[in-house]
Amino acid sequence: MAEYEFDVALSYAEEDQHLVLPIVELLKGSEVEVFHSREREAEMWGLDLVEYFSEAFSSRARYVLLFTSRHYVGKWSRLARRTALGRALELHTEYVLPIRIDDTAVPGLSPHVAYLDVRVHDATTIADAVVQKLAQHRAEFTPTTPITPKSVAALVREKPRGWEYLLYATVVAQGLEALQQKYREHFLRYSPRNGTVEHGSGIELIRDRNVLLSEIIAVAVDSVFTPATQEAAFGRSGEPGDADRIVHLGELFVRTFEEILEWARGIHGTSYADANARTAARVQARFADRQLEAMHKVARDLREVADTLVERLTAGEVIDMTVPLVFEVEPALELEFKAALERLPR
């Protein structure tokens, strides 16, 4: 992890200092190292300010708190803003933490970046969000961090706000990423031959597969994705979660996804002597589509939220970790399957 002289650097317009300074004092009270140009006039004396601020906003601070307003846009802060945004692009991670004072758009800052707002969040809330963000950084834990006892212990030690969600999202995202190629192949209706050859009508094999899928669903509904299981992992409201249980729950999410995926791959990988048996089986394999798509979307949404978790929780957003269970078969697909079964030899 890179070492920084300052935890945060400030970028704001002088006209907005009455809103910024209370946050600065709270940050200092929380032992946050703040780069504040007003306090470094002696250090700046006689220096090239372009070079000085370029260095301060590109390499000396871990984050830049960028207070956006109509006063901010187009003033001397343009250099600080461009340097900070350039650094954010270079790092490919969150570096600029925007805080809105009004709704003025800032050139170069994506409107999709999560932000806090002084009109909604008071100084204490904003300062606490910064402290939580720094805790996450000190834990060196992101959605791409390998899940090891050491990395989990570091996250639990620092306990940034929403650490339970971040841990779960990371386990799920990494697990499904490893299955991404098989997931794509499923919707190509492809799987390598698995050595199974069906010489008859295939009706017994189809029945067996229906039972197997039903069992996968029953275990998921009754044992894995239940309120009691989630509470045991994430804790009751106001209570910390259990890291080992969270990792296990995330692994069960991935395992359920893989079981459904492998169920369908077994069908696609089987060779059928009878063309009608092959058609019916491949229609049956599509029973997995909706659940795989739903679980894949959950993993993608978890990954997207994890990068801006502190900001979202501070803004009062409720993060939903419920796994959608859509195991029912679409009526049109069910009719197609029944028609395919009727064409099988009896």
JSON list of C-alpha atoms in Angstrom, two decimals, residues 83-206:
[
{"chain": "A", "resi": 83, "resn": "THR", "atom": "CA", "xyz": [-4.75, 17.39, -11.14]},
{"chain": "A", "resi": 84, "resn": "ALA", "atom": "CA", "xyz": [-7.03, 15.43, -8.82]},
{"chain": "A", "resi": 85, "resn": "LEU", "atom": "CA", "xyz": [-9.24, 14.12, -11.62]},
{"chain": "A", "resi": 86, "resn": "GLY", "atom": "CA", "xyz": [-6.19, 13.15, -13.65]},
{"chain": "A", "resi": 87, "resn": "ARG", "atom": "CA", "xyz": [-4.85, 11.21, -10.70]},
{"chain": "A", "resi": 88, "resn": "ALA", "atom": "CA", "xyz": [-8.18, 9.42, -10.30]},
{"chain": "A", "resi": 89, "resn": "LEU", "atom": "CA", "xyz": [-8.04, 8.26, -13.92]},
{"chain": "A", "resi": 90, "resn": "GLU", "atom": "CA", "xyz": [-4.46, 7.08, -13.46]},
{"chain": "A", "resi": 91, "resn": "LEU", "atom": "CA", "xyz": [-5.27, 5.03, -10.34]},
{"chain": "A", "resi": 92, "resn": "HIS", "atom": "CA", "xyz": [-8.48, 3.49, -11.77]},
{"chain": "A", "resi": 93, "resn": "THR", "atom": "CA", "xyz": [-9.98, 3.73, -8.31]},
{"chain": "A", "resi": 94, "resn": "GLU", "atom": "CA", "xyz": [-11.75, 6.22, -6.10]},
{"chain": "A", "resi": 95, "resn": "TYR", "atom": "CA", "xyz": [-9.43, 9.13, -5.32]},
{"chain": "A", "resi": 96, "resn": "VAL", "atom": "CA", "xyz": [-11.66, 12.17, -5.62]},
{"chain": "A", "resi": 97, "resn": "LEU", "atom": "CA", "xyz": [-14.43, 12.24, -3.01]},
{"chain": "A", "resi": 98, "resn": "PRO", "atom": "CA", "xyz": [-16.91, 14.89, -4.22]},
{"chain": "A", "resi": 99, "resn": "ILE", "atom": "CA", "xyz": [-19.06, 16.84, -1.79]},
{"chain": "A", "resi": 100, "resn": "ARG", "atom": "CA", "xyz": [-21.78, 19.00, -3.31]},
{"chain": "A", "resi": 101, "resn": "ILE", "atom": "CA", "xyz": [-22.53, 22.47, -2.06]},
{"chain": "A", "resi": 102, "resn": "ASP", "atom": "CA", "xyz": [-24.94, 23.18, -4.91]},
{"chain": "A", "resi": 103, "resn": "ASP", "atom": "CA", "xyz": [-25.91, 21.49, -8.17]},
{"chain": "A", "resi": 104, "resn": "THR", "atom": "CA", "xyz": [-23.27, 23.07, -10.40]},
{"chain": "A", "resi": 105, "resn": "ALA", "atom": "CA", "xyz": [-21.73, 20.50, -12.76]},
{"chain": "A", "resi": 106, "resn": "VAL", "atom": "CA", "xyz": [-17.94, 20.16, -12.55]},
{"chain": "A", "resi": 107, "resn": "PRO", "atom": "CA", "xyz": [-16.11, 19.66, -15.86]},
{"chain": "A", "resi": 108, "resn": "GLY", "atom": "CA", "xyz": [-14.33, 16.32, -15.90]},
{"chain": "A", "resi": 109, "resn": "LEU", "atom": "CA", "xyz": [-16.27, 14.85, -12.96]},
{"chain": "A", "resi": 110, "resn": "SER", "atom": "CA", "xyz": [-18.66, 12.10, -13.97]},
{"chain": "A", "resi": 111, "resn": "PRO", "atom": "CA", "xyz": [-22.26, 12.73, -12.86]},
{"chain": "A", "resi": 112, "resn": "HIS", "atom": "CA", "xyz": [-22.42, 9.02, -12.00]},
{"chain": "A", "resi": 113, "resn": "VAL", "atom": "CA", "xyz": [-19.79, 9.25, -9.24]},
{"chain": "A", "resi": 114, "resn": "ALA", "atom": "CA", "xyz": [-21.31, 8.87, -5.77]},
{"chain": "A", "resi": 115, "resn": "TYR", "atom": "CA", "xyz": [-21.17, 12.05, -3.70]},
{"chain": "A", "resi": 116, "resn": "LEU", "atom": "CA", "xyz": [-22.19, 13.56, -0.39]},
{"chain": "A", "resi": 117, "resn": "ASP", "atom": "CA", "xyz": [-24.11, 16.82, -0.11]},
{"chain": "A", "resi": 118, "resn": "VAL", "atom": "CA", "xyz": [-23.77, 19.51, 2.57]},
{"chain": "A", "resi": 119, "resn": "ARG", "atom": "CA", "xyz": [-27.47, 20.30, 2.06]},
{"chain": "A", "resi": 120, "resn": "VAL", "atom": "CA", "xyz": [-28.33, 16.78, 3.16]},
{"chain": "A", "resi": 121, "resn": "HIS", "atom": "CA", "xyz": [-25.43, 15.65, 5.35]},
{"chain": "A", "resi": 122, "resn": "ASP", "atom": "CA", "xyz": [-24.12, 17.69, 8.26]},
{"chain": "A", "resi": 123, "resn": "ALA", "atom": "CA", "xyz": [-20.43, 18.25, 9.01]},
{"chain": "A", "resi": 124, "resn": "THR", "atom": "CA", "xyz": [-20.28, 15.36, 11.49]},
{"chain": "A", "resi": 125, "resn": "THR", "atom": "CA", "xyz": [-21.74, 12.90, 8.99]},
{"chain": "A", "resi": 126, "resn": "ILE", "atom": "CA", "xyz": [-19.33, 13.95, 6.25]},
{"chain": "A", "resi": 127, "resn": "ALA", "atom": "CA", "xyz": [-16.30, 13.81, 8.56]},
{"chain": "A", "resi": 128, "resn": "ASP", "atom": "CA", "xyz": [-17.33, 10.36, 9.78]},
{"chain": "A", "resi": 129, "resn": "ALA", "atom": "CA", "xyz": [-17.69, 9.15, 6.18]},
{"chain": "A", "resi": 130, "resn": "VAL", "atom": "CA", "xyz": [-14.11, 10.26, 5.50]},
{"chain": "A", "resi": 131, "resn": "VAL", "atom": "CA", "xyz": [-12.89, 8.39, 8.57]},
{"chain": "A", "resi": 132, "resn": "GLN", "atom": "CA", "xyz": [-14.71, 5.25, 7.40]},
{"chain": "A", "resi": 133, "resn": "LYS", "atom": "CA", "xyz": [-13.24, 5.58, 3.92]},
{"chain": "A", "resi": 134, "resn": "LEU", "atom": "CA", "xyz": [-9.74, 5.79, 5.38]},
{"chain": "A", "resi": 135, "resn": "ALA", "atom": "CA", "xyz": [-10.41, 2.72, 7.52]},
{"chain": "A", "resi": 136, "resn": "GLN", "atom": "CA", "xyz": [-11.31, 0.78, 4.39]},
{"chain": "A", "resi": 137, "resn": "HIS", "atom": "CA", "xyz": [-8.10, 1.98, 2.76]},
{"chain": "A", "resi": 138, "resn": "ARG", "atom": "CA", "xyz": [-5.98, 0.96, 5.74]},
{"chain": "A", "resi": 139, "resn": "ALA", "atom": "CA", "xyz": [-7.50, -2.51, 5.59]},
{"chain": "A", "resi": 140, "resn": "GLU", "atom": "CA", "xyz": [-6.22, -2.68, 1.99]},
{"chain": "A", "resi": 141, "resn": "PHE", "atom": "CA", "xyz": [-9.47, -4.41, 1.07]},
{"chain": "A", "resi": 142, "resn": "THR", "atom": "CA", "xyz": [-11.26, -3.87, -2.22]},
{"chain": "A", "resi": 143, "resn": "PRO", "atom": "CA", "xyz": [-13.52, -6.08, -4.36]},
{"chain": "A", "resi": 144, "resn": "THR", "atom": "CA", "xyz": [-10.36, -7.38, -6.09]},
{"chain": "A", "resi": 145, "resn": "THR", "atom": "CA", "xyz": [-8.51, -8.31, -2.89]},
{"chain": "A", "resi": 146, "resn": "PRO", "atom": "CA", "xyz": [-7.87, -12.08, -2.68]},
{"chain": "A", "resi": 147, "resn": "ILE", "atom": "CA", "xyz": [-9.84, -13.65, 0.17]},
{"chain": "A", "resi": 148, "resn": "THR", "atom": "CA", "xyz": [-7.25, -14.91, 2.66]},
{"chain": "A", "resi": 149, "resn": "PRO", "atom": "CA", "xyz": [-7.23, -15.17, 6.47]},
{"chain": "A", "resi": 150, "resn": "LYS", "atom": "CA", "xyz": [-4.84, -12.19, 6.53]},
{"chain": "A", "resi": 151, "resn": "SER", "atom": "CA", "xyz": [-6.94, -9.94, 4.28]},
{"chain": "A", "resi": 152, "resn": "VAL", "atom": "CA", "xyz": [-10.15, -10.77, 6.15]},
{"chain": "A", "resi": 153, "resn": "ALA", "atom": "CA", "xyz": [-8.48, -10.17, 9.52]},
{"chain": "A", "resi": 154, "resn": "ALA", "atom": "CA", "xyz": [-7.28, -6.75, 8.34]},
{"chain": "A", "resi": 155, "resn": "LEU", "atom": "CA", "xyz": [-10.79, -5.80, 7.22]},
{"chain": "A", "resi": 156, "resn": "VAL", "atom": "CA", "xyz": [-12.34, -6.94, 10.50]},
{"chain": "A", "resi": 157, "resn": "ARG", "atom": "CA", "xyz": [-9.68, -5.09, 12.48]},
{"chain": "A", "resi": 158, "resn": "GLU", "atom": "CA", "xyz": [-10.37, -1.75, 10.79]},
{"chain": "A", "resi": 159, "resn": "LYS", "atom": "CA", "xyz": [-14.15, -2.30, 10.55]},
{"chain": "A", "resi": 160, "resn": "PRO", "atom": "CA", "xyz": [-15.03, 0.40, 7.99]},
{"chain": "A", "resi": 161, "resn": "ARG", "atom": "CA", "xyz": [-18.75, 1.04, 7.79]},
{"chain": "A", "resi": 162, "resn": "GLY", "atom": "CA", "xyz": [-20.42, -1.74, 5.83]},
{"chain": "A", "resi": 163, "resn": "TRP", "atom": "CA", "xyz": [-17.40, -4.06, 6.02]},
{"chain": "A", "resi": 164, "resn": "GLU", "atom": "CA", "xyz": [-19.73, -7.06, 6.14]},
{"chain": "A", "resi": 165, "resn": "TYR", "atom": "CA", "xyz": [-21.28, -6.08, 2.81]},
{"chain": "A", "resi": 166, "resn": "LEU", "atom": "CA", "xyz": [-17.85, -5.44, 1.27]},
{"chain": "A", "resi": 167, "resn": "LEU", "atom": "CA", "xyz": [-16.61, -8.87, 2.35]},
{"chain": "A", "resi": 168, "resn": "TYR", "atom": "CA", "xyz": [-19.70, -10.65, 1.03]},
{"chain": "A", "resi": 169, "resn": "ALA", "atom": "CA", "xyz": [-19.62, -8.72, -2.25]},
{"chain": "A", "resi": 170, "resn": "THR", "atom": "CA", "xyz": [-15.96, -9.59, -2.76]},
{"chain": "A", "resi": 171, "resn": "VAL", "atom": "CA", "xyz": [-16.45, -13.32, -2.17]},
{"chain": "A", "resi": 172, "resn": "VAL", "atom": "CA", "xyz": [-19.43, -13.43, -4.54]},
{"chain": "A", "resi": 173, "resn": "ALA", "atom": "CA", "xyz": [-17.88, -11.25, -7.25]},
{"chain": "A", "resi": 174, "resn": "GLN", "atom": "CA", "xyz": [-14.62, -13.18, -7.33]},
{"chain": "A", "resi": 175, "resn": "GLY", "atom": "CA", "xyz": [-16.39, -16.53, -7.27]},
{"chain": "A", "resi": 176, "resn": "LEU", "atom": "CA", "xyz": [-18.63, -15.70, -10.20]},
{"chain": "A", "resi": 177, "resn": "GLU", "atom": "CA", "xyz": [-15.78, -14.13, -12.13]},
{"chain": "A", "resi": 178, "resn": "ALA", "atom": "CA", "xyz": [-14.07, -17.53, -12.10]},
{"chain": "A", "resi": 179, "resn": "LEU", "atom": "CA", "xyz": [-17.22, -19.00, -13.68]},
{"chain": "A", "resi": 180, "resn": "GLN", "atom": "CA", "xyz": [-17.69, -16.27, -16.26]},
{"chain": "A", "resi": 181, "resn": "GLN", "atom": "CA", "xyz": [-16.57, -18.35, -19.24]},
{"chain": "A", "resi": 182, "resn": "LYS", "atom": "CA", "xyz": [-18.94, -21.20, -18.38]},
{"chain": "A", "resi": 183, "resn": "TYR", "atom": "CA", "xyz": [-21.73, -18.66, -17.85]},
{"chain": "A", "resi": 184, "resn": "ARG", "atom": "CA", "xyz": [-21.23, -17.24, -21.35]},
{"chain": "A", "resi": 185, "resn": "GLU", "atom": "CA", "xyz": [-21.07, -20.73, -22.84]},
{"chain": "A", "resi": 186, "resn": "HIS", "atom": "CA", "xyz": [-24.39, -21.61, -21.22]},
{"chain": "A", "resi": 187, "resn": "PHE", "atom": "CA", "xyz": [-26.18, -18.94, -23.25]},
{"chain": "A", "resi": 188, "resn": "LEU", "atom": "CA", "xyz": [-24.36, -20.15, -26.35]},
{"chain": "A", "resi": 189, "resn": "ARG", "atom": "CA", "xyz": [-25.94, -23.53, -25.48]},
{"chain": "A", "resi": 190, "resn": "TYR", "atom": "CA", "xyz": [-22.47, -25.05, -25.55]},
{"chain": "A", "resi": 191, "resn": "SER", "atom": "CA", "xyz": [-20.58, -27.50, -23.37]},
{"chain": "A", "resi": 192, "resn": "PRO", "atom": "CA", "xyz": [-17.80, -29.98, -24.24]},
{"chain": "A", "resi": 193, "resn": "ARG", "atom": "CA", "xyz": [-18.91, -33.58, -24.70]},
{"chain": "A", "resi": 194, "resn": "ASN", "atom": "CA", "xyz": [-18.95, -35.25, -21.28]},
{"chain": "A", "resi": 195, "resn": "GLY", "atom": "CA", "xyz": [-18.94, -38.88, -22.47]},
{"chain": "A", "resi": 196, "resn": "THR", "atom": "CA", "xyz": [-22.61, -39.54, -21.65]},
{"chain": "A", "resi": 197, "resn": "VAL", "atom": "CA", "xyz": [-24.55, -41.05, -24.57]},
{"chain": "A", "resi": 198, "resn": "GLU", "atom": "CA", "xyz": [-28.33, -41.46, -24.55]},
{"chain": "A", "resi": 199, "resn": "HIS", "atom": "CA", "xyz": [-29.49, -44.13, -27.05]},
{"chain": "A", "resi": 200, "resn": "GLY", "atom": "CA", "xyz": [-33.18, -44.18, -26.14]},
{"chain": "A", "resi": 201, "resn": "SER", "atom": "CA", "xyz": [-35.91, -41.59, -25.86]},
{"chain": "A", "resi": 202, "resn": "GLY", "atom": "CA", "xyz": [-34.14, -39.79, -23.02]},
{"chain": "A", "resi": 203, "resn": "ILE", "atom": "CA", "xyz": [-37.31, -39.60, -20.94]},
{"chain": "A", "resi": 204, "resn": "GLU", "atom": "CA", "xyz": [-35.78, -41.26, -17.84]},
{"chain": "A", "resi": 205, "resn": "LEU", "atom": "CA", "xyz": [-32.75, -39.00, -18.02]},
{"chain": "A", "resi": 206, "resn": "ILE", "atom": "CA", "xyz": [-34.99, -35.96, -18.31]}
]
